[in-house]
PDB file of C-alpha atoms in Angstrom:
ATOM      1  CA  UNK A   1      16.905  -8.133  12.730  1.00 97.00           C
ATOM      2  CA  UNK A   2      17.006  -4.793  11.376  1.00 98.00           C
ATOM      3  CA  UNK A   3      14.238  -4.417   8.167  1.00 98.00           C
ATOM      4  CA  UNK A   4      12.718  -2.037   5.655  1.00 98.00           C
ATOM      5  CA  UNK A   5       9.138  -1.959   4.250  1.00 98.00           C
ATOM      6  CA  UNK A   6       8.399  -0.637   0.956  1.00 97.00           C
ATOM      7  CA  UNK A   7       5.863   1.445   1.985  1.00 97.00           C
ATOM      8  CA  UNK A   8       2.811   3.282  -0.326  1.00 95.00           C
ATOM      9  CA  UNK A   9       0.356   4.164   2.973  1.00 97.00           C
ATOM     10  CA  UNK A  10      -2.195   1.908   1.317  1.00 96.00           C
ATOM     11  CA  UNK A  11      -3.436  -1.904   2.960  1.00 97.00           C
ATOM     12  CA  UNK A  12      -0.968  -3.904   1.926  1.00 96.00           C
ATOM     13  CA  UNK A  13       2.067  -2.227   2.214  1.00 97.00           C
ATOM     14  CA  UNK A  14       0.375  -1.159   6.241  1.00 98.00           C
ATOM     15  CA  UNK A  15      -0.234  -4.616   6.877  1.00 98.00           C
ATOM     16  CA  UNK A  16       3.467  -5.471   5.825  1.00 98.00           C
ATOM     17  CA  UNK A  17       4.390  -3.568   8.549  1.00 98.00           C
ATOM     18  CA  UNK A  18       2.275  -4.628  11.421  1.00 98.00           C
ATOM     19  CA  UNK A  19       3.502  -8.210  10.401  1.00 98.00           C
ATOM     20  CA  UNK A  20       6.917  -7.238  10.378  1.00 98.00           C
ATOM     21  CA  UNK A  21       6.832  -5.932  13.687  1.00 98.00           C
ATOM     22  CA  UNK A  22       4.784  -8.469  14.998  1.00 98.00           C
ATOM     23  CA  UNK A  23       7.535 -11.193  13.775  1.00 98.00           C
ATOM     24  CA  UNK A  24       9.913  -9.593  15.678  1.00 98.00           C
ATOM     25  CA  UNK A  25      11.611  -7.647  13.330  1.00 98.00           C
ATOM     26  CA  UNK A  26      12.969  -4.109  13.835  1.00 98.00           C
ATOM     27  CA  UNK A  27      11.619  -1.845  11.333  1.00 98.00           C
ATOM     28  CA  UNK A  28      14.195   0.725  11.060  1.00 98.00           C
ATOM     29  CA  UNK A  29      12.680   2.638   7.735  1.00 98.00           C
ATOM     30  CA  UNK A  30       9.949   3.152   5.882  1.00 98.00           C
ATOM     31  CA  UNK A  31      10.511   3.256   1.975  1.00 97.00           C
ATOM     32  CA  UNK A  32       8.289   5.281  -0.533  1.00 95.00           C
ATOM     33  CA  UNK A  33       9.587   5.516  -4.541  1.00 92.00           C
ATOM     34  CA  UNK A  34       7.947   8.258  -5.735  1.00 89.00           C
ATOM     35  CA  UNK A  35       7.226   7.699  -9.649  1.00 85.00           C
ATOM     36  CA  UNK A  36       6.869  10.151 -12.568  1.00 77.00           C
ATOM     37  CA  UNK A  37       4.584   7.520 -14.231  1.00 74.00           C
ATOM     38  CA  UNK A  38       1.117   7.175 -12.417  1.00 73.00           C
ATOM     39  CA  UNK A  39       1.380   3.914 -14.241  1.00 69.00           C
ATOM     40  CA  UNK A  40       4.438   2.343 -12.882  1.00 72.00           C
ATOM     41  CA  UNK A  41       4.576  -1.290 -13.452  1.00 65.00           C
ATOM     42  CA  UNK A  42       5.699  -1.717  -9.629  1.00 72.00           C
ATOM     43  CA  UNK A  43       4.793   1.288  -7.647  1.00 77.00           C
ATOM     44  CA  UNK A  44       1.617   2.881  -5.923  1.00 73.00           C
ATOM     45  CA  UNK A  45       1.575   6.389  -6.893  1.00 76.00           C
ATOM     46  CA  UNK A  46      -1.959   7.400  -5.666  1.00 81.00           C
ATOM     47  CA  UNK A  47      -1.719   9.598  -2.674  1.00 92.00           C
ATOM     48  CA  UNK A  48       1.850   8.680  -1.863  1.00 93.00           C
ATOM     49  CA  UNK A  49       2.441  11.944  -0.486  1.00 94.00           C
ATOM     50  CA  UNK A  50       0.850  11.167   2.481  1.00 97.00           C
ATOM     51  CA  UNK A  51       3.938   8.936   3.260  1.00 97.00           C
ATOM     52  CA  UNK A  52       5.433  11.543   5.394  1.00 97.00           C
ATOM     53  CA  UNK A  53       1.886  11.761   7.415  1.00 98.00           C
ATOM     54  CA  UNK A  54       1.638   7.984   8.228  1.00 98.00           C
ATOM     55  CA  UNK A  55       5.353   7.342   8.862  1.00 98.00           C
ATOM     56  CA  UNK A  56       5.061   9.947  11.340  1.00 98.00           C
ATOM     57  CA  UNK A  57       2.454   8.812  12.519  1.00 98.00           C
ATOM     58  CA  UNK A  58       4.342   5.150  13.413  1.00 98.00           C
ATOM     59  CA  UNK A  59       6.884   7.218  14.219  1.00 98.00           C
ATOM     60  CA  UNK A  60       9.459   5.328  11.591  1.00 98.00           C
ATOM     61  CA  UNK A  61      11.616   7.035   9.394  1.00 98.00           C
ATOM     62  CA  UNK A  62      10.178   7.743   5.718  1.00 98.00           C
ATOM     63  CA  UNK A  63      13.039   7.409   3.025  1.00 97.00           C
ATOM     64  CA  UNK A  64      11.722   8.717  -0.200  1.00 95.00           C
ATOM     65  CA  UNK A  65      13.256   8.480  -3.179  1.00 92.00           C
ATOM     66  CA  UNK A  66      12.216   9.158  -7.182  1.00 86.00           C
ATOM     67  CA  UNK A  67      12.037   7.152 -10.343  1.00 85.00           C
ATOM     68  CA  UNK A  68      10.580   8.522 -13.890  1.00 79.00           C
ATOM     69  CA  UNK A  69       8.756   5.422 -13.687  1.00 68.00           C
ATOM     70  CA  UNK A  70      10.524   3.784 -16.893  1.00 74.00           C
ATOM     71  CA  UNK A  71       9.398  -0.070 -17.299  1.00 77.00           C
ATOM     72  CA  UNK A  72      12.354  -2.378 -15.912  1.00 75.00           C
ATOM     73  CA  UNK A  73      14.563   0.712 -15.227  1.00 79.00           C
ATOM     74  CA  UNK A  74      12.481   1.816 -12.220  1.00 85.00           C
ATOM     75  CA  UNK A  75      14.206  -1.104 -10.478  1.00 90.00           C
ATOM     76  CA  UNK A  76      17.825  -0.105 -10.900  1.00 92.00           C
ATOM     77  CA  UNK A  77      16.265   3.015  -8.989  1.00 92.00           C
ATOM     78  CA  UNK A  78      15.025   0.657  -6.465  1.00 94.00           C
ATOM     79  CA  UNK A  79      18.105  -1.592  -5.751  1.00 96.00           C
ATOM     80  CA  UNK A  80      20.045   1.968  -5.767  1.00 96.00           C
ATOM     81  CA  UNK A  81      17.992   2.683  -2.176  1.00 96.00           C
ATOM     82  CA  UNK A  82      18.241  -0.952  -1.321  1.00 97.00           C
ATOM     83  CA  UNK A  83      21.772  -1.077  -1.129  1.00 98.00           C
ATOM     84  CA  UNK A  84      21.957   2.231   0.414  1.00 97.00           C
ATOM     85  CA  UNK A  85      19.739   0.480   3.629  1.00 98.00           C
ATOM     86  CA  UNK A  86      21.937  -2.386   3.299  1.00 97.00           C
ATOM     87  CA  UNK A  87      24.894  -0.084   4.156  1.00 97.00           C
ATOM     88  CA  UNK A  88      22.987   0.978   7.396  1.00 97.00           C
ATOM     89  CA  UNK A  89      22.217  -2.028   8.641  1.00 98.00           C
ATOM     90  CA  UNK A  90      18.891  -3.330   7.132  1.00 98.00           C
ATOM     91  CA  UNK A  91      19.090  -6.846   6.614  1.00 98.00           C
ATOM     92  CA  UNK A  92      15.546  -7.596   5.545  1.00 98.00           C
ATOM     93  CA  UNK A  93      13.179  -5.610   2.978  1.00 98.00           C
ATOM     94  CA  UNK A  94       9.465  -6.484   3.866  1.00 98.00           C
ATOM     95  CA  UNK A  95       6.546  -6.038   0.605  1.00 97.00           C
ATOM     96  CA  UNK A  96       2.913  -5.969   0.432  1.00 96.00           C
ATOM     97  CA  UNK A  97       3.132  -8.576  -2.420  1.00 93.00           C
ATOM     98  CA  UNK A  98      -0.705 -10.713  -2.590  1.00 94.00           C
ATOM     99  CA  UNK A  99      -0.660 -11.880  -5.813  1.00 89.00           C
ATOM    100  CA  UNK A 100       1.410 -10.011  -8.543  1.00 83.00           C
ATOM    101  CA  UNK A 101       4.555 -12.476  -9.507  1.00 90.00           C
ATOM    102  CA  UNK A 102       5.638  -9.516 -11.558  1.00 87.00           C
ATOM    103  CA  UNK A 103       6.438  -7.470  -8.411  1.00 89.00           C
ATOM    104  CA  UNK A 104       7.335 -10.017  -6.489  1.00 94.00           C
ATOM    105  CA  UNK A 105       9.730 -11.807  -8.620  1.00 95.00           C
ATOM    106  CA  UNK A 106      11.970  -8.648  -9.629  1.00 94.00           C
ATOM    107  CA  UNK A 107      11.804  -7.777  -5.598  1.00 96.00           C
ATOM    108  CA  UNK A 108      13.198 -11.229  -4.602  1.00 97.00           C
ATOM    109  CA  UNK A 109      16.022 -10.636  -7.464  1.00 97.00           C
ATOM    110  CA  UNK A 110      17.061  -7.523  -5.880  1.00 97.00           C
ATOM    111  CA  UNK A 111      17.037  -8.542  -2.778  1.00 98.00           C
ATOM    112  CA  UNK A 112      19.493 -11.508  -3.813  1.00 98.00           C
ATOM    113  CA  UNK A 113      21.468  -9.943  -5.512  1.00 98.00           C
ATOM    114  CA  UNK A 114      22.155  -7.286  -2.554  1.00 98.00           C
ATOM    115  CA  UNK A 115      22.249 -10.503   0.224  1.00 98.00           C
ATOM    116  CA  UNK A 116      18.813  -9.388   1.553  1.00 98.00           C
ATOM    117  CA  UNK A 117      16.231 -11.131   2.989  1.00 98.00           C
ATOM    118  CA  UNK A 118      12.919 -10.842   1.010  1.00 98.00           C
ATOM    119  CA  UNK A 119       9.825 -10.892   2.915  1.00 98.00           C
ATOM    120  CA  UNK A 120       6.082 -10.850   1.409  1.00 98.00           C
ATOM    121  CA  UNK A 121       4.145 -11.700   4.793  1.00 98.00           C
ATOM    122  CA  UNK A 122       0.756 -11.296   2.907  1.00 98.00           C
ATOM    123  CA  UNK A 123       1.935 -13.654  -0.300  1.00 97.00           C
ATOM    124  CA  UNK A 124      -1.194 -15.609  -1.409  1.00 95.00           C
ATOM    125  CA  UNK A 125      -3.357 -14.953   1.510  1.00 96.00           C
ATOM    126  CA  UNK A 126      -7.093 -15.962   1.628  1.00 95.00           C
ATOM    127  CA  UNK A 127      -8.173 -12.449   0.238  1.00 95.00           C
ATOM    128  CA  UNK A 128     -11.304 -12.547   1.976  1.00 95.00           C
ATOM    129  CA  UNK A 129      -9.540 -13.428   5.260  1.00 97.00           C
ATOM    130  CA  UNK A 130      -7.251 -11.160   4.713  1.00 97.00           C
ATOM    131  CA  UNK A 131      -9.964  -8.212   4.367  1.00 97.00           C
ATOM    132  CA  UNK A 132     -11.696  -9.543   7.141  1.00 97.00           C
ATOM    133  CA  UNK A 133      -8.656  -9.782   9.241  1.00 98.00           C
ATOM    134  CA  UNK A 134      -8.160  -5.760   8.503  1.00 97.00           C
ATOM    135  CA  UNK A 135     -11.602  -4.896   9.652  1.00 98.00           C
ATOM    136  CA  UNK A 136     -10.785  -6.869  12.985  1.00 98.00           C
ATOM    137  CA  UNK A 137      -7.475  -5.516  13.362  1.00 98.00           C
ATOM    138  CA  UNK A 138      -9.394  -1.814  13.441  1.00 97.00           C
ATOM    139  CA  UNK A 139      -7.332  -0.652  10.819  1.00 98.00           C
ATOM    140  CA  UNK A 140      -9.242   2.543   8.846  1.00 98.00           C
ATOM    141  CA  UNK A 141      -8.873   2.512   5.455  1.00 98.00           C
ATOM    142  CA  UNK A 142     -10.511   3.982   2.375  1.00 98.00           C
ATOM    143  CA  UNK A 143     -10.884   3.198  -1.353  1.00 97.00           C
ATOM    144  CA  UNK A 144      -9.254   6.072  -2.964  1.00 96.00           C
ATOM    145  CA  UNK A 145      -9.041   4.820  -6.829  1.00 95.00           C
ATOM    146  CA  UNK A 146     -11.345   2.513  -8.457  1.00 95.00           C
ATOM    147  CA  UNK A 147     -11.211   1.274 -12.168  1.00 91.00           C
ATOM    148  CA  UNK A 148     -13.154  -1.902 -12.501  1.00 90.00           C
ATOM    149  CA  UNK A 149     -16.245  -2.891 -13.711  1.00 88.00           C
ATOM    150  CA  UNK A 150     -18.868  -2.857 -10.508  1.00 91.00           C
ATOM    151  CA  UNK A 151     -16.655  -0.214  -8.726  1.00 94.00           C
ATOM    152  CA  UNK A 152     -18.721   3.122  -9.740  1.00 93.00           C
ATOM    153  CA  UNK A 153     -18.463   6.620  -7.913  1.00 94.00           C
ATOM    154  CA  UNK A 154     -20.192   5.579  -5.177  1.00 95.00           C
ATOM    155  CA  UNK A 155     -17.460   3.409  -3.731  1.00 96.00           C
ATOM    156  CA  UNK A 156     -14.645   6.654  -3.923  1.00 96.00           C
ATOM    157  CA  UNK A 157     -14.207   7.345   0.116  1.00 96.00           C
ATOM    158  CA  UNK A 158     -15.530   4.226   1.326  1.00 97.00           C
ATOM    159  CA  UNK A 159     -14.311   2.522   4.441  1.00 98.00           C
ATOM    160  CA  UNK A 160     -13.409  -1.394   4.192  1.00 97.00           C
ATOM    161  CA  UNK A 161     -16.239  -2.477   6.878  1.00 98.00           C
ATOM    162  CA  UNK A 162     -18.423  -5.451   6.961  1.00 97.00           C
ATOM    163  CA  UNK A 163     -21.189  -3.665   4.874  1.00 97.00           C
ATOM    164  CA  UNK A 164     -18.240  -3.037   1.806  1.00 96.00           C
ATOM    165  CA  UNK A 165     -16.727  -6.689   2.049  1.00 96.00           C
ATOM    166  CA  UNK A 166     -20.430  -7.911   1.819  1.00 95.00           C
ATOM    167  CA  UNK A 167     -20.902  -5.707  -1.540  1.00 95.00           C
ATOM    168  CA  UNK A 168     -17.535  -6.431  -2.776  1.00 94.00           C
ATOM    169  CA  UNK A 169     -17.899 -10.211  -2.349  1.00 94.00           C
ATOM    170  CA  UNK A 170     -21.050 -10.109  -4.218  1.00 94.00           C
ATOM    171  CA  UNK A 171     -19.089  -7.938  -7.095  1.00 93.00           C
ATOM    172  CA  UNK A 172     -15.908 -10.532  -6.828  1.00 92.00           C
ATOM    173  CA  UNK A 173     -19.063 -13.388  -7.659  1.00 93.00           C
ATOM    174  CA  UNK A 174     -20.520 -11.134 -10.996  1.00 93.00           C
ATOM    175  CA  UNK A 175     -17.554  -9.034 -11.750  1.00 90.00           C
ATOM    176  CA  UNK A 176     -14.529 -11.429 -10.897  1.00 91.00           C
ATOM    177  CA  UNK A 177     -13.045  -8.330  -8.886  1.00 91.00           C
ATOM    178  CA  UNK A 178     -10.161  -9.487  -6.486  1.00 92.00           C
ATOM    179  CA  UNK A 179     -11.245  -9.178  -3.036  1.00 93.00           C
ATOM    180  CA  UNK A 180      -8.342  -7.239  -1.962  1.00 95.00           C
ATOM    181  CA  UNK A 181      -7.738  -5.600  -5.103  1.00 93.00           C
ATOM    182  CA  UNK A 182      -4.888  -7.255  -6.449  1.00 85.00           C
ATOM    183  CA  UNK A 183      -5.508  -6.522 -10.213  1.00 75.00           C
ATOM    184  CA  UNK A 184      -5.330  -2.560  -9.863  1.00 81.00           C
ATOM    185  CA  UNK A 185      -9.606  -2.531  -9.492  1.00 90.00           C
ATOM    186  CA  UNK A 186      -9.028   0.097  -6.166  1.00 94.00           C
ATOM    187  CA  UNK A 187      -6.419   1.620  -4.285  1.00 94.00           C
ATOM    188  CA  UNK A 188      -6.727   2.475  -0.949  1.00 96.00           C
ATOM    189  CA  UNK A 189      -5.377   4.681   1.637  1.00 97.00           C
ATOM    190  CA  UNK A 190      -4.762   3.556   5.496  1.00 98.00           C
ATOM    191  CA  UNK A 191      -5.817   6.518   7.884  1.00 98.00           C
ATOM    192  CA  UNK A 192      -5.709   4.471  10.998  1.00 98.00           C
ATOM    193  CA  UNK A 193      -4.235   1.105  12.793  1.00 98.00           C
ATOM    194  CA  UNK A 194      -2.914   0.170  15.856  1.00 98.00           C
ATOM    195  CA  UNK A 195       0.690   1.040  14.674  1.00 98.00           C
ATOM    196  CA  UNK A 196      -0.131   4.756  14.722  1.00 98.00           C
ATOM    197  CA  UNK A 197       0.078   6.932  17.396  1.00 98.00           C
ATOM    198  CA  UNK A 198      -1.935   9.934  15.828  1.00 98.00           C
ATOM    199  CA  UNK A 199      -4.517   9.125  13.085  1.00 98.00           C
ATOM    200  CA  UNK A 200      -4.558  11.088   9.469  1.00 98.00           C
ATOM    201  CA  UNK A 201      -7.616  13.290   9.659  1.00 98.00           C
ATOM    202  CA  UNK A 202      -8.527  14.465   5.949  1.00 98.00           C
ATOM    203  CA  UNK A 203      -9.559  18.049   5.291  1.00 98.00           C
ATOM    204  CA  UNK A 204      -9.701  18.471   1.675  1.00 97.00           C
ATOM    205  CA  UNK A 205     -10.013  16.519  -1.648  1.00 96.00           C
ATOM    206  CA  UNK A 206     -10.248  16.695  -5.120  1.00 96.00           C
ATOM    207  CA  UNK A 207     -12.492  14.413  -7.103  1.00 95.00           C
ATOM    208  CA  UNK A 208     -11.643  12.823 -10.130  1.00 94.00           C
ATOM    209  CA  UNK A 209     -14.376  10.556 -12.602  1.00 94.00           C
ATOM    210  CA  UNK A 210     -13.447   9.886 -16.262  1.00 90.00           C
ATOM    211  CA  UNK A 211     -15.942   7.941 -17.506  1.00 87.00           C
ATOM    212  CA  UNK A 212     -15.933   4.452 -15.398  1.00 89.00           C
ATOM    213  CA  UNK A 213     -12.903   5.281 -12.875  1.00 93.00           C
ATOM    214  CA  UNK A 214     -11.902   7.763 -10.630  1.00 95.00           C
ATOM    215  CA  UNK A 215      -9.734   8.778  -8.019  1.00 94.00           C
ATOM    216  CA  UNK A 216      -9.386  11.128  -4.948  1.00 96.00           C
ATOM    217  CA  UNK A 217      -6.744  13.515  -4.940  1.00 95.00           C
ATOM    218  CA  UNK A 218      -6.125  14.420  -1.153  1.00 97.00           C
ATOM    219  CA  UNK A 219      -5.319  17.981  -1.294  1.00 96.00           C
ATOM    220  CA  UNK A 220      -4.466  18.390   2.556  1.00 97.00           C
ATOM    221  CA  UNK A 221      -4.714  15.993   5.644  1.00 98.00           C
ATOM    222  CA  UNK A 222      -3.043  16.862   8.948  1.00 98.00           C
ATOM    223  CA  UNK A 223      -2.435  14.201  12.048  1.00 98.00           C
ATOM    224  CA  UNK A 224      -4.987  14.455  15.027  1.00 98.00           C
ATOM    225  CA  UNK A 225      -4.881  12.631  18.273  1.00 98.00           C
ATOM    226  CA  UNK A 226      -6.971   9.589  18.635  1.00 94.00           C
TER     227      UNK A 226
END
């Protein structure tokens, strides 16, 4: 079966993929919507112009397509590029959904409405086990936002390892913080897995703190072999 993943280059929507294609499925695009509003009730925006890097990196075709970012109306935006895939032959539109019923919910309505199959392969995971099951899985990643209390400068560039799932868990216990970040407290970016053929080597940033979050702005990044 043909599918689509709605795509951000962070964890989740990485993950989505690797499950997809371990189910089976053929994953015929890759699906960033690129929003004017950096806060977008439904869409990553942080770094998503690295996209283009990772999807050629998997070696899947990056659609990309733009919303202002308008509450509610960004999905009419949305189903416009669903429908579109549905006309070439996708048949099943894969998520990173963990947690977030808001996403999730106006997803599975599009979906419907367009006869698509819906698929959150990461919906209400063990969060720990999920992190844990990244680390394993030899994905790279990095925390590239973080806006939650616990979650200082420090952490901006961090790998998910051991040592960071042992400080995060101890932050989840004081702080409440979701282990896999669920309620917006980091963003992340995915420089490596075993999907990828080359891996995204970064060569300049920009650094951003306003008073108790931040964010890296990654200025350029080019693919190297691995």
């Amino acid at each position: 079966m043909k599918a689509a993943v709605l795509f951000s280059g962070g964890k989740d929507s990485t993950m989505a993929t690797y499950k997809a294609i371990e189910s089976g499925y053929e994953v015929v695009y890759l699906v960033s919507m690129i929003s004017g509003n950096p806060e977008s009730y439904m869409f990553h925006t942080s770094n998503i112009h690295l996209t283009e890097l990772a999807a050629e990196a998997m070696d899947i075709p990056l659609i990309r397509a733009s919303t202002p970012g308008i509450k509610e109306e960004e999905l009419d935006d949305l189903k416009t590029v669903l429908s579109d895939l549905k006309g070439k032959g996708v048949e099943a539109i894969f998520s990173g959904a963990l947690a977030s019923s808001y996403q999730k919910s106006r997803i599975d309505k599009i979906c419907q409405d367009l006869l698509l199959e819906s698929v959150a392969p990461l919906w209400h995971v063990d969060a720990y086990e999920y992190m844990e099951e990244i680390i394993d899985l030899g994905f790279e990643t990095i925390l590239v936002s973080v806006s939650a209390e616990g979650l200082d400068k420090s952490y901006l560039g961090q790998k998910i390892d051991e040592e960071l799932l042992g400080k995060l868990l101890s932050l989840h216990e004081d702080y409440g913080i979701h282990m896999a970040f669920e309620g917006g407290e980091a963003e992340t970016l995915v420089l490596d897995c075993p999907l990828f053929k080359k891996r995204i080597k970064i060569k300049e940033i920009e650094e951003v703190w306003e008073k108790d979050s931040g964010y890296i702005h990654i200025k350029n990044a080019v693919l190297v072999d691995k």
